[in-house]
Coordinates of N, CA and C and ligand atoms in Angstrom, one line a residue:
M37 N 1.0 -19.4 -2.1 CA 1.5 -18.6 -2.3 C 2.4 -17.9 -1.1
I38 N 3.5 -17.0 -1.4 CA 5.1 -16.4 -1.0 C 4.4 -15.3 -0.3
L39 N 3.8 -14.9 1.2 CA 4.0 -13.7 1.5 C 4.6 -12.9 2.7
M40 N 5.8 -12.2 2.7 CA 6.7 -12.0 3.3 C 6.8 -10.9 3.9
R41 N 6.4 -9.6 4.8 CA 6.3 -8.2 4.9 C 7.6 -7.9 5.9
L42 N 8.4 -6.9 5.3 CA 9.8 -6.0 5.4 C 9.4 -5.0 5.9
V43 N 9.7 -4.2 7.3 CA 9.9 -2.7 7.8 C 11.0 -2.4 7.3
V44 N 10.9 -1.4 5.9 CA 11.9 0.0 6.1 C 11.7 1.1 6.4
G45 N 12.7 1.1 6.3 CA 13.2 3.0 6.3 C 12.3 3.8 7.9
P46 N 13.2 4.7 8.2 CA 12.9 5.3 9.4 C 11.6 5.4 10.1
L47 N 10.8 5.7 8.4 CA 9.1 5.4 9.1 C 8.6 4.8 9.3
Q48 N 9.0 3.6 9.5 CA 8.6 2.2 9.0 C 7.6 2.0 8.7
V49 N 7.6 1.8 7.6 CA 6.6 1.4 6.6 C 7.0 -0.2 6.3
N50 N 5.6 -0.9 5.7 CA 5.6 -2.3 5.6 C 6.1 -2.6 3.8
C51 N 6.3 -2.9 4.0 CA 6.7 -3.4 2.4 C 6.3 -4.9 2.5
F52 N 5.8 -5.4 1.6 CA 5.5 -6.9 1.5 C 5.8 -7.1 0.4
I53 N 5.6 -8.1 -0.2 CA 6.4 -9.6 -1.0 C 5.8 -10.4 -1.3
L54 N 4.8 -10.5 -2.0 CA 3.7 -11.1 -2.5 C 4.5 -12.5 -3.7
A55 N 4.7 -13.7 -4.0 CA 4.8 -14.3 -5.1 C 4.4 -15.7 -5.1
D56 N 4.2 -16.2 -6.2 CA 3.7 -17.5 -6.4 C 5.0 -18.4 -6.4
E57 N 4.5 -19.4 -5.8 CA 5.9 -20.6 -5.6 C 6.5 -20.8 -6.3
G58 N 5.8 -21.3 -7.4 CA 5.6 -22.4 -8.5 C 6.5 -21.0 -9.4
T59 N 6.1 -20.1 -10.3 CA 6.7 -19.6 -10.9 C 7.5 -19.0 -9.9
K60 N 7.8 -18.8 -9.5 CA 8.6 -17.6 -8.7 C 8.1 -15.4 -9.1
E61 N 7.1 -15.5 -9.9 CA 6.8 -14.2 -10.3 C 6.2 -13.9 -8.7
A62 N 6.7 -12.3 -8.8 CA 6.5 -11.6 -7.9 C 5.8 -10.4 -7.7
V63 N 5.1 -9.6 -6.6 CA 4.7 -8.4 -6.4 C 4.8 -8.1 -5.1
V64 N 5.8 -6.4 -5.4 CA 6.6 -6.2 -4.5 C 5.4 -4.3 -3.5
I65 N 5.0 -4.4 -2.6 CA 4.2 -3.8 -2.6 C 4.9 -2.7 -1.3
D66 N 5.0 -1.9 -1.7 CA 5.3 0.0 -1.0 C 6.8 -0.4 -0.7
P67 N 8.1 -0.5 -1.7 CA 8.9 -0.3 -1.7 C 10.0 1.0 -0.4
G68 N 9.8 1.0 0.4 CA 9.7 2.7 0.7 C 11.4 2.8 0.9
D69 N 12.1 1.9 1.5 CA 13.2 2.0 1.4 C 14.0 0.5 1.6
D70 N 15.5 0.7 2.4 CA 16.2 -0.4 2.3 C 16.0 -1.2 1.0
A71 N 16.7 -0.4 0.0 CA 16.4 -1.4 -1.5 C 17.4 -2.8 -1.5
G72 N 18.5 -2.8 -0.4 CA 19.3 -3.9 -0.5 C 18.8 -5.3 0.1
D73 N 18.1 -4.6 1.5 CA 17.3 -5.9 2.2 C 16.6 -6.5 1.4
I74 N 15.2 -5.5 0.3 CA 14.5 -5.8 -0.5 C 15.2 -6.9 -1.5
L75 N 15.8 -6.6 -2.0 CA 16.5 -7.5 -2.6 C 17.3 -8.5 -2.6
K76 N 17.6 -8.7 -1.4 CA 18.5 -9.3 -0.9 C 17.2 -10.6 -1.0
I77 N 16.3 -10.2 -0.4 CA 15.1 -11.3 -0.4 C 14.9 -11.9 -1.4
I78 N 14.3 -11.0 -2.6 CA 14.3 -11.6 -4.0 C 15.0 -12.1 -4.3
K79 N 16.3 -11.9 -4.6 CA 17.5 -12.9 -4.6 C 17.8 -14.3 -4.4
E80 N 17.7 -14.1 -2.9 CA 18.2 -15.1 -2.1 C 16.6 -16.4 -2.7
K81 N 15.4 -16.1 -2.5 CA 14.1 -17.0 -3.6 C 13.9 -16.6 -4.5
G82 N 15.0 -16.6 -5.5 CA 14.3 -16.4 -6.9 C 13.2 -15.6 -7.7
L83 N 12.9 -14.7 -6.9 CA 11.9 -14.4 -7.2 C 12.2 -13.6 -8.6
K84 N 11.3 -13.0 -9.6 CA 10.7 -12.7 -11.0 C 9.5 -11.5 -10.4
V85 N 10.3 -10.2 -10.4 CA 9.6 -9.0 -9.8 C 8.3 -8.8 -11.1
K86 N 7.3 -8.6 -11.0 CA 6.9 -8.3 -12.2 C 6.2 -7.2 -12.6
Y87 N 5.8 -6.7 -10.9 CA 5.3 -4.9 -10.8 C 5.6 -4.5 -9.6
I88 N 5.6 -3.5 -9.9 CA 5.9 -2.6 -7.5 C 5.2 -1.8 -7.9
V89 N 3.7 -2.3 -6.5 CA 3.0 -1.5 -6.7 C 3.0 -0.3 -5.5
N90 N 2.8 1.2 -5.7 CA 2.9 2.0 -4.3 C 1.2 2.2 -4.4
T91 N 0.8 2.0 -2.8 CA -0.7 2.2 -2.5 C -0.8 3.4 -2.2
H92 N 0.0 3.9 -2.5 CA 0.1 5.6 -2.7 C 1.5 6.4 -2.7
A93 N 1.7 7.6 -3.1 CA 3.0 7.9 -2.8 C 4.0 8.6 -2.4
H94 N 3.2 8.5 -0.9 CA 4.3 9.4 0.5 C 5.9 9.1 -0.2
F95 N 6.4 9.8 0.4 CA 7.5 9.5 0.0 C 8.5 8.0 1.1
D96 N 7.8 8.0 2.0 CA 8.2 7.0 3.0 C 7.9 5.8 2.1
H97 N 6.5 5.4 1.1 CA 6.8 4.1 0.5 C 6.9 3.9 -1.1
V98 N 7.6 5.2 -1.0 CA 8.7 5.1 -2.4 C 10.0 4.8 -2.6
G99 N 10.3 5.1 -1.2 CA 12.0 6.0 -1.5 C 12.8 4.9 -3.0
A100 N 12.7 2.9 -2.1 CA 13.0 2.4 -3.2 C 12.5 1.9 -4.8
N101 N 11.7 2.4 -5.0 CA 11.4 2.4 -6.6 C 12.2 2.0 -7.4
Q102 N 13.0 3.1 -7.3 CA 13.5 3.1 -8.3 C 14.9 2.0 -8.5
A103 N 15.3 1.6 -7.5 CA 16.8 0.4 -7.2 C 15.7 -0.8 -7.5
I104 N 14.3 -1.1 -7.2 CA 14.4 -2.7 -7.5 C 13.9 -2.2 -8.7
K105 N 13.4 -1.4 -9.5 CA 12.9 -1.2 -10.8 C 14.2 -2.3 -11.9
E106 N 15.7 -1.1 -10.9 CA 16.8 -1.0 -11.9 C 17.2 -2.7 -11.8
A107 N 16.8 -3.3 -10.7 CA 17.3 -4.5 -10.3 C 16.2 -5.1 -11.0
T108 N 15.4 -5.1 -11.0 CA 14.6 -6.3 -11.9 C 13.8 -6.3 -13.0
G109 N 13.9 -5.3 -13.4 CA 13.0 -4.8 -14.4 C 11.6 -5.0 -14.5
A110 N 11.7 -4.8 -13.3 CA 9.7 -4.7 -12.9 C 9.0 -3.2 -13.5
A111 N 7.3 -3.7 -13.5 CA 7.1 -1.9 -14.1 C 6.3 -1.2 -12.8
L112 N 6.2 -0.3 -12.6 CA 6.0 0.6 -11.7 C 4.5 0.7 -12.0
L113 N 3.8 0.3 -10.6 CA 2.0 0.6 -11.4 C 1.4 1.5 -9.7
I114 N 0.7 3.0 -9.9 CA 0.2 3.5 -8.9 C -1.0 4.1 -9.9
H115 N -2.1 4.8 -8.6 CA -2.9 5.2 -9.5 C -3.0 6.5 -9.4
K116 N -3.1 7.3 -10.9 CA -2.8 8.1 -11.3 C -3.4 9.9 -10.6
G117 N -4.1 9.5 -9.8 CA -4.3 10.4 -8.5 C -2.8 10.9 -7.6
D118 N -2.3 9.6 -7.8 CA -1.1 10.6 -6.7 C 0.2 10.5 -7.8
E119 N 0.4 10.1 -9.1 CA 1.3 11.2 -9.8 C 1.9 12.4 -9.3
P120 N 1.2 13.5 -9.3 CA 1.7 14.2 -8.5 C 2.3 13.9 -7.0
V121 N 1.9 13.6 -6.5 CA 2.5 13.1 -5.0 C 3.7 12.4 -5.7
L122 N 3.5 11.4 -6.2 CA 4.7 10.4 -6.8 C 6.2 11.5 -7.0
A123 N 5.9 13.0 -8.1 CA 6.6 13.7 -8.7 C 7.3 14.5 -7.4
S124 N 6.8 14.4 -6.3 CA 6.7 16.1 -4.8 C 8.0 14.8 -4.2
A125 N 7.9 13.5 -4.3 CA 8.5 12.6 -2.9 C 9.9 13.4 -2.7
S126 N 10.6 13.7 -3.2 CA 11.8 14.8 -2.6 C 11.4 15.6 -2.4
R127 N 11.1 16.9 -2.2 CA 10.2 18.1 -1.5 C 9.5 17.1 -0.1
Q128 N 8.3 15.9 -0.7 CA 8.0 15.9 0.7 C 8.9 15.7 2.3
S129 N 10.1 14.3 1.4 CA 11.2 14.0 2.3 C 11.8 14.9 3.0
A130 N 12.5 16.1 2.1 CA 13.1 17.5 2.8 C 12.1 18.0 3.5
A131 N 10.7 17.8 3.1 CA 9.8 19.3 5.0 C 9.4 17.7 6.1
F132 N 9.7 16.7 5.8 CA 10.2 16.1 7.4 C 11.4 15.5 7.8
G133 N 12.2 16.7 7.3 CA 14.3 16.3 7.3 C 14.5 14.9 7.6
M134 N 14.3 14.6 6.2 CA 14.9 13.1 5.9 C 15.5 13.5 5.2
N135 N 16.4 12.1 4.2 CA 17.2 12.5 2.9 C 16.2 12.3 1.9
P136 N 16.7 12.7 1.0 CA 16.0 13.3 -0.3 C 15.5 11.7 -0.7
V137 N 14.4 11.8 -1.2 CA 13.5 10.3 -1.4 C 13.6 10.9 -3.2
S138 N 13.9 10.1 -4.3 CA 13.7 10.2 -5.5 C 12.9 8.9 -6.5
S139 N 11.9 8.7 -7.0 CA 11.3 7.6 -7.4 C 11.4 8.3 -9.0
S140 N 11.2 6.8 -9.9 CA 11.4 6.5 -11.3 C 9.4 7.0 -11.1
S141 N 9.1 7.5 -12.3 CA 7.7 8.0 -12.6 C 6.8 6.2 -13.1
A142 N 6.0 6.2 -13.1 CA 4.5 5.2 -13.3 C 4.4 4.8 -14.5
D143 N 4.7 3.3 -15.0 CA 4.6 2.6 -15.8 C 3.4 2.7 -16.4
R144 N 2.4 2.1 -15.4 CA 1.3 2.5 -15.3 C 0.2 2.9 -15.2
F145 N -0.9 3.3 -15.0 CA -1.7 3.7 -13.8 C -2.9 2.5 -13.4
V146 N -3.1 2.3 -12.4 CA -4.1 1.3 -11.9 C -5.3 2.1 -11.3
N147 N -6.2 1.6 -12.4 CA -7.8 2.0 -11.5 C -8.9 0.9 -10.3
Q148 N -9.8 1.4 -9.7 CA -10.0 0.3 -9.2 C -11.2 -0.8 -9.8
G149 N -11.3 -1.6 -9.3 CA -11.5 -3.2 -9.9 C -10.1 -3.4 -11.3
D150 N -9.7 -2.7 -11.7 CA -7.6 -2.9 -12.1 C -7.8 -4.7 -11.7
V151 N -7.2 -6.0 -11.7 CA -6.2 -6.8 -11.2 C -4.6 -6.9 -11.9
I152 N -4.3 -6.7 -11.1 CA -2.8 -7.2 -11.1 C -2.4 -8.4 -10.9
T153 N -1.6 -9.7 -11.7 CA -1.5 -10.6 -11.6 C -0.3 -11.4 -12.0
A154 N 0.9 -11.8 -11.0 CA 2.0 -12.2 -11.3 C 1.5 -14.0 -10.8
G155 N 1.5 -14.8 -11.9 CA 1.6 -16.6 -11.4 C 0.3 -16.6 -10.6
E156 N 0.4 -17.0 -9.7 CA -1.1 -17.0 -8.9 C -1.3 -15.9 -7.7
V157 N -0.6 -15.5 -7.9 CA -0.8 -14.1 -7.3 C -1.9 -13.1 -7.6
S158 N -2.9 -12.2 -7.2 CA -4.3 -11.8 -8.1 C -4.1 -10.6 -7.2
L159 N -4.3 -9.2 -7.4 CA -4.3 -8.3 -6.7 C -5.2 -7.5 -7.0
T160 N -7.0 -7.1 -6.4 CA -7.9 -6.4 -6.7 C -7.3 -4.9 -6.6
V161 N -7.9 -4.0 -7.6 CA -7.3 -2.2 -7.0 C -8.6 -2.0 -6.2
L162 N -8.4 -1.9 -5.6 CA -9.8 -0.5 -4.2 C -8.9 1.0 -4.6
H163 N -9.8 1.7 -4.8 CA -9.5 3.1 -4.8 C -9.8 3.2 -3.7
T164 N -9.2 3.7 -2.4 CA -9.8 4.1 -1.3 C -8.6 5.7 -1.5
P165 N -9.2 6.9 -2.0 CA -8.5 8.3 -1.1 C -8.5 8.5 0.0
G166 N -8.2 9.5 0.2 CA -8.2 10.5 1.8 C -7.4 10.5 2.1
H167 N -6.7 10.4 2.4 CA -5.4 10.0 2.8 C -4.0 10.5 1.8
S168 N -4.2 10.3 0.9 CA -3.9 11.1 -0.6 C -4.9 11.0 -2.1
P169 N -5.0 11.5 -2.9 CA -5.8 11.3 -3.8 C -6.0 10.3 -4.8
G170 N -4.5 9.6 -4.8 CA -4.8 8.1 -5.2 C -3.7 7.1 -4.4
G171 N -4.4 7.1 -3.5 CA -4.6 5.9 -2.5 C -5.1 4.7 -3.1
I172 N -4.5 3.9 -2.9 CA -5.8 2.7 -3.6 C -4.9 1.2 -2.2
S173 N -5.9 0.3 -2.3 CA -5.5 -0.5 -1.4 C -5.8 -1.9 -2.5
V174 N -5.1 -3.0 -1.9 CA -5.1 -4.0 -3.4 C -5.6 -5.1 -2.6
L175 N -6.4 -5.7 -3.3 CA -7.4 -7.1 -2.2 C -6.3 -8.0 -2.5
E176 N -6.3 -9.7 -2.1 CA -5.9 -10.9 -2.7 C -6.9 -11.4 -1.6
Q177 N -7.1 -13.0 -2.0 CA -8.0 -13.8 -1.7 C -7.3 -13.8 0.7
G178 N -8.7 -13.2 0.4 CA -9.1 -12.9 2.2 C -8.0 -11.9 3.1
M179 N -7.5 -11.2 2.4 CA -5.9 -10.5 2.5 C -6.6 -8.5 1.7
V180 N -6.2 -7.8 2.5 CA -6.1 -6.8 2.4 C -5.3 -6.2 2.1
F181 N -4.2 -5.1 1.3 CA -3.0 -4.3 1.3 C -3.8 -2.6 1.3
T182 N -4.1 -1.8 3.0 CA -4.2 -0.8 3.6 C -3.6 0.4 2.4
G183 N -2.9 -0.2 2.5 CA -1.4 1.4 2.8 C -1.8 1.6 4.0
D184 N -1.6 4.0 3.8 CA -2.1 4.1 4.9 C -3.9 4.8 5.3
A185 N -4.5 4.1 4.7 CA -6.0 4.5 4.7 C -6.4 3.2 5.9
L186 N -6.3 2.3 6.2 CA -6.7 2.0 7.4 C -5.5 1.6 7.9
F187 N -5.3 1.8 9.7 CA -4.6 0.6 10.5 C -5.2 0.1 11.2
A188 N -4.6 -0.4 12.0 CA -5.4 -1.7 13.0 C -5.7 -0.1 14.0
G189 N -6.0 -0.3 14.5 CA -7.1 0.6 15.6 C -6.7 2.5 15.3
S190 N -6.8 2.8 14.0 CA -6.7 3.7 13.4 C -6.3 4.0 11.9
I191 N -6.8 5.3 11.2 CA -7.0 5.6 10.2 C -5.6 6.3 9.7
G192 N -5.6 7.1 8.6 CA -4.4 7.5 7.9 C -5.3 9.0 8.2
R193 N -3.3 10.4 8.7 CA -4.0 11.2 9.0 C -4.4 11.7 7.0
T194 N -5.0 13.1 8.0 CA -5.8 13.8 6.2 C -5.0 15.1 6.6
D195 N -4.0 15.6 7.2 CA -3.8 17.0 6.9 C -2.7 16.8 6.1
L196 N -2.2 16.2 5.1 CA -1.2 16.8 4.1 C -2.1 16.7 3.0
P197 N -1.5 17.4 1.6 CA -1.6 18.0 0.8 C -3.0 17.0 -0.3
G198 N -3.6 17.3 -0.1 CA -4.9 16.2 -1.0 C -5.2 15.2 0.6
G199 N -5.0 15.5 1.0 CA -5.8 14.5 2.5 C -7.4 15.0 2.4
D200 N -8.3 14.0 3.2 CA -9.6 15.3 3.2 C -10.4 13.8 3.8
L201 N -10.5 14.2 5.6 CA -10.8 12.8 5.8 C -12.4 12.1 5.3
L202 N -13.3 13.4 4.9 CA -14.8 12.9 4.9 C -14.5 11.9 3.8
T203 N -13.6 12.1 2.8 CA -13.2 11.3 1.2 C -12.4 9.9 1.4
L204 N -11.5 10.0 3.1 CA -11.3 8.7 3.5 C -12.0 7.9 4.3
L205 N -13.0 8.1 4.7 CA -14.2 7.9 5.8 C -14.7 6.7 4.9
R206 N -15.2 7.4 3.2 CA -16.3 7.0 2.6 C -16.4 5.7 2.1
S207 N -14.0 6.3 1.1 CA -13.2 5.1 1.1 C -13.4 3.9 1.5
I208 N -13.3 4.1 3.1 CA -13.4 3.0 4.0 C -14.3 2.0 4.3
K209 N -15.4 3.0 4.5 CA -17.2 2.9 4.5 C -17.4 1.6 2.9
T210 N -16.9 2.3 1.7 CA -17.8 1.8 0.3 C -16.2 0.4 -0.1
N211 N -15.0 0.5 0.3 CA -14.5 0.1 -0.4 C -13.8 -0.9 0.9
L212 N -14.0 -0.9 2.4 CA -13.0 -1.7 2.7 C -14.2 -2.0 3.8
M213 N -15.3 -1.7 4.5 CA -15.7 -2.1 5.3 C -16.7 -3.3 4.9
T214 N -17.2 -3.2 3.6 CA -17.7 -4.0 2.9 C -17.0 -5.4 2.8
L215 N -16.0 -5.6 3.0 CA -14.8 -7.4 3.0 C -15.8 -8.1 4.3
P216 N -15.6 -9.1 4.1 CA -16.1 -10.2 4.8 C -15.1 -9.8 5.9
D217 N -15.8 -10.0 7.6 CA -15.3 -10.1 8.3 C -13.3 -10.5 8.6
D218 N -13.6 -11.6 8.6 CA -12.6 -12.5 8.8 C -11.8 -12.0 7.5
T219 N -11.9 -11.2 6.9 CA -10.6 -10.5 5.4 C -9.4 -9.3 6.5
K220 N -8.0 -10.6 6.4 CA -7.6 -9.5 7.1 C -6.3 -8.9 6.4
V221 N -6.4 -7.9 7.4 CA -5.1 -6.0 6.9 C -4.4 -6.1 7.4
F222 N -3.4 -5.7 5.8 CA -1.8 -5.4 6.5 C -1.8 -4.1 6.4
P223 N -1.8 -3.6 7.0 CA -1.9 -1.9 6.7 C -0.3 -1.3 6.3
G224 N 0.2 0.1 6.1 CA 1.2 0.5 5.5 C 2.0 1.0 6.3
H225 N 1.9 0.8 7.9 CA 2.2 1.0 8.9 C 1.9 0.2 9.8
G226 N 2.7 -1.0 11.1 CA 1.8 -1.1 12.1 C 1.8 -2.2 12.0
P227 N 0.7 -3.3 13.0 CA 1.2 -4.5 12.9 C -0.9 -5.0 11.6
A228 N -0.8 -6.0 11.4 CA -2.0 -6.6 10.9 C -3.4 -6.5 11.7
S229 N -4.2 -6.5 11.3 CA -5.8 -6.5 12.0 C -6.7 -7.6 11.1
T230 N -8.0 -7.6 11.1 CA -8.8 -7.8 10.5 C -10.1 -6.8 10.3
I231 N -10.5 -7.3 9.2 CA -11.5 -6.3 9.2 C -12.5 -6.6 10.2
G232 N -13.2 -7.3 10.5 CA -14.1 -7.7 11.9 C -13.6 -6.7 12.6
D233 N -12.4 -7.2 13.7 CA -12.1 -6.4 14.8 C -11.7 -4.8 14.3
E234 N -11.6 -4.3 13.3 CA -11.8 -3.0 12.9 C -13.1 -2.4 12.9
R235 N -13.6 -3.3 12.0 CA -15.4 -2.8 12.7 C -16.1 -2.9 14.0
K236 N -15.3 -3.4 14.5 CA -16.0 -3.8 16.2 C -15.1 -2.3 17.0
E237 N -13.7 -2.5 16.7 CA -12.9 -1.8 18.1 C -12.3 -0.3 17.2
N238 N -12.2 0.1 16.0 CA -11.3 1.1 15.2 C -12.2 2.3 15.7
P239 N -11.9 3.4 16.8 CA -12.1 4.2 17.1 C -12.8 5.8 16.4
F240 N -12.2 5.1 14.9 CA -12.6 6.3 14.2 C -13.7 5.9 13.2
L241 N -14.4 4.4 13.5 CA -15.1 3.7 11.9 C -16.6 4.4 13.0
N242 N -17.3 5.2 14.2 CA -18.1 5.2 15.1 C -18.6 6.4 14.0
K243 N -19.8 6.3 14.6 CA -21.3 8.2 14.2 C -20.5 9.1 14.7
E244 N -19.1 9.2 16.2 CA -19.0 10.6 16.3 C -18.0 10.9 15.8
S245 N -17.3 10.0 15.2 CA -16.0 10.5 13.9 C -16.8 10.9 12.6
G246 N -18.0 11.2 12.3 CA -18.5 11.6 11.2 C -19.0 10.2 10.1
F247 N -19.1 8.5 10.7 CA -18.6 7.1 10.3 C -20.1 7.1 10.5
E248 N -21.2 6.3 9.5 CA -22.3 5.7 9.7 C -22.1 4.7 8.9
Ligands
LIG374 ZN1 1.0 8.2 3.5
LIG375 ZN1 3.1 5.6 5.3

């Protein structure tokens, strides 16, 4: 399987491309910006993008949805809980003083336990709300893409509309910390980690922070 990471946009979102080396079918996770760079790789590798998955619909994760969709015909998948968030992408970017962002609307909604497949790529959806209502993580063999729910050494902010700290902690506890320690964590921003390292070292995941 091909796994590539591009850091895109002013907020440095990790955009991931997962592809089947045989069939060249691919999934793009969080094309937040820099559509030209993402499409260049897709073209160079001859990938057929089946799906665009947004871990959540904050503007920094969705800015290149439309361009990738138009260029590849991929279907855009989000959790329904973030439908209003996706619709407000341009307002969010304005609130952050950034260039206006717009996205096509979702083609399909995904829920806890759904499996997104593109050739040998098989992503299981985990609903991990709290940073936003429709936040999801997606799980491949031995790796999980956590969006802005869980970072290396940190967790997502919960002060944006629809955010809630206890909900986020519960999501992390039930859907992420139940994964094996050697599961690689690929967050929406910053470096990769493992579930085991976060279990041991993440300062937000201890009793003092309300995490039990
Ligand atoms: Zn976010
Ligand atoms: Zn983000």
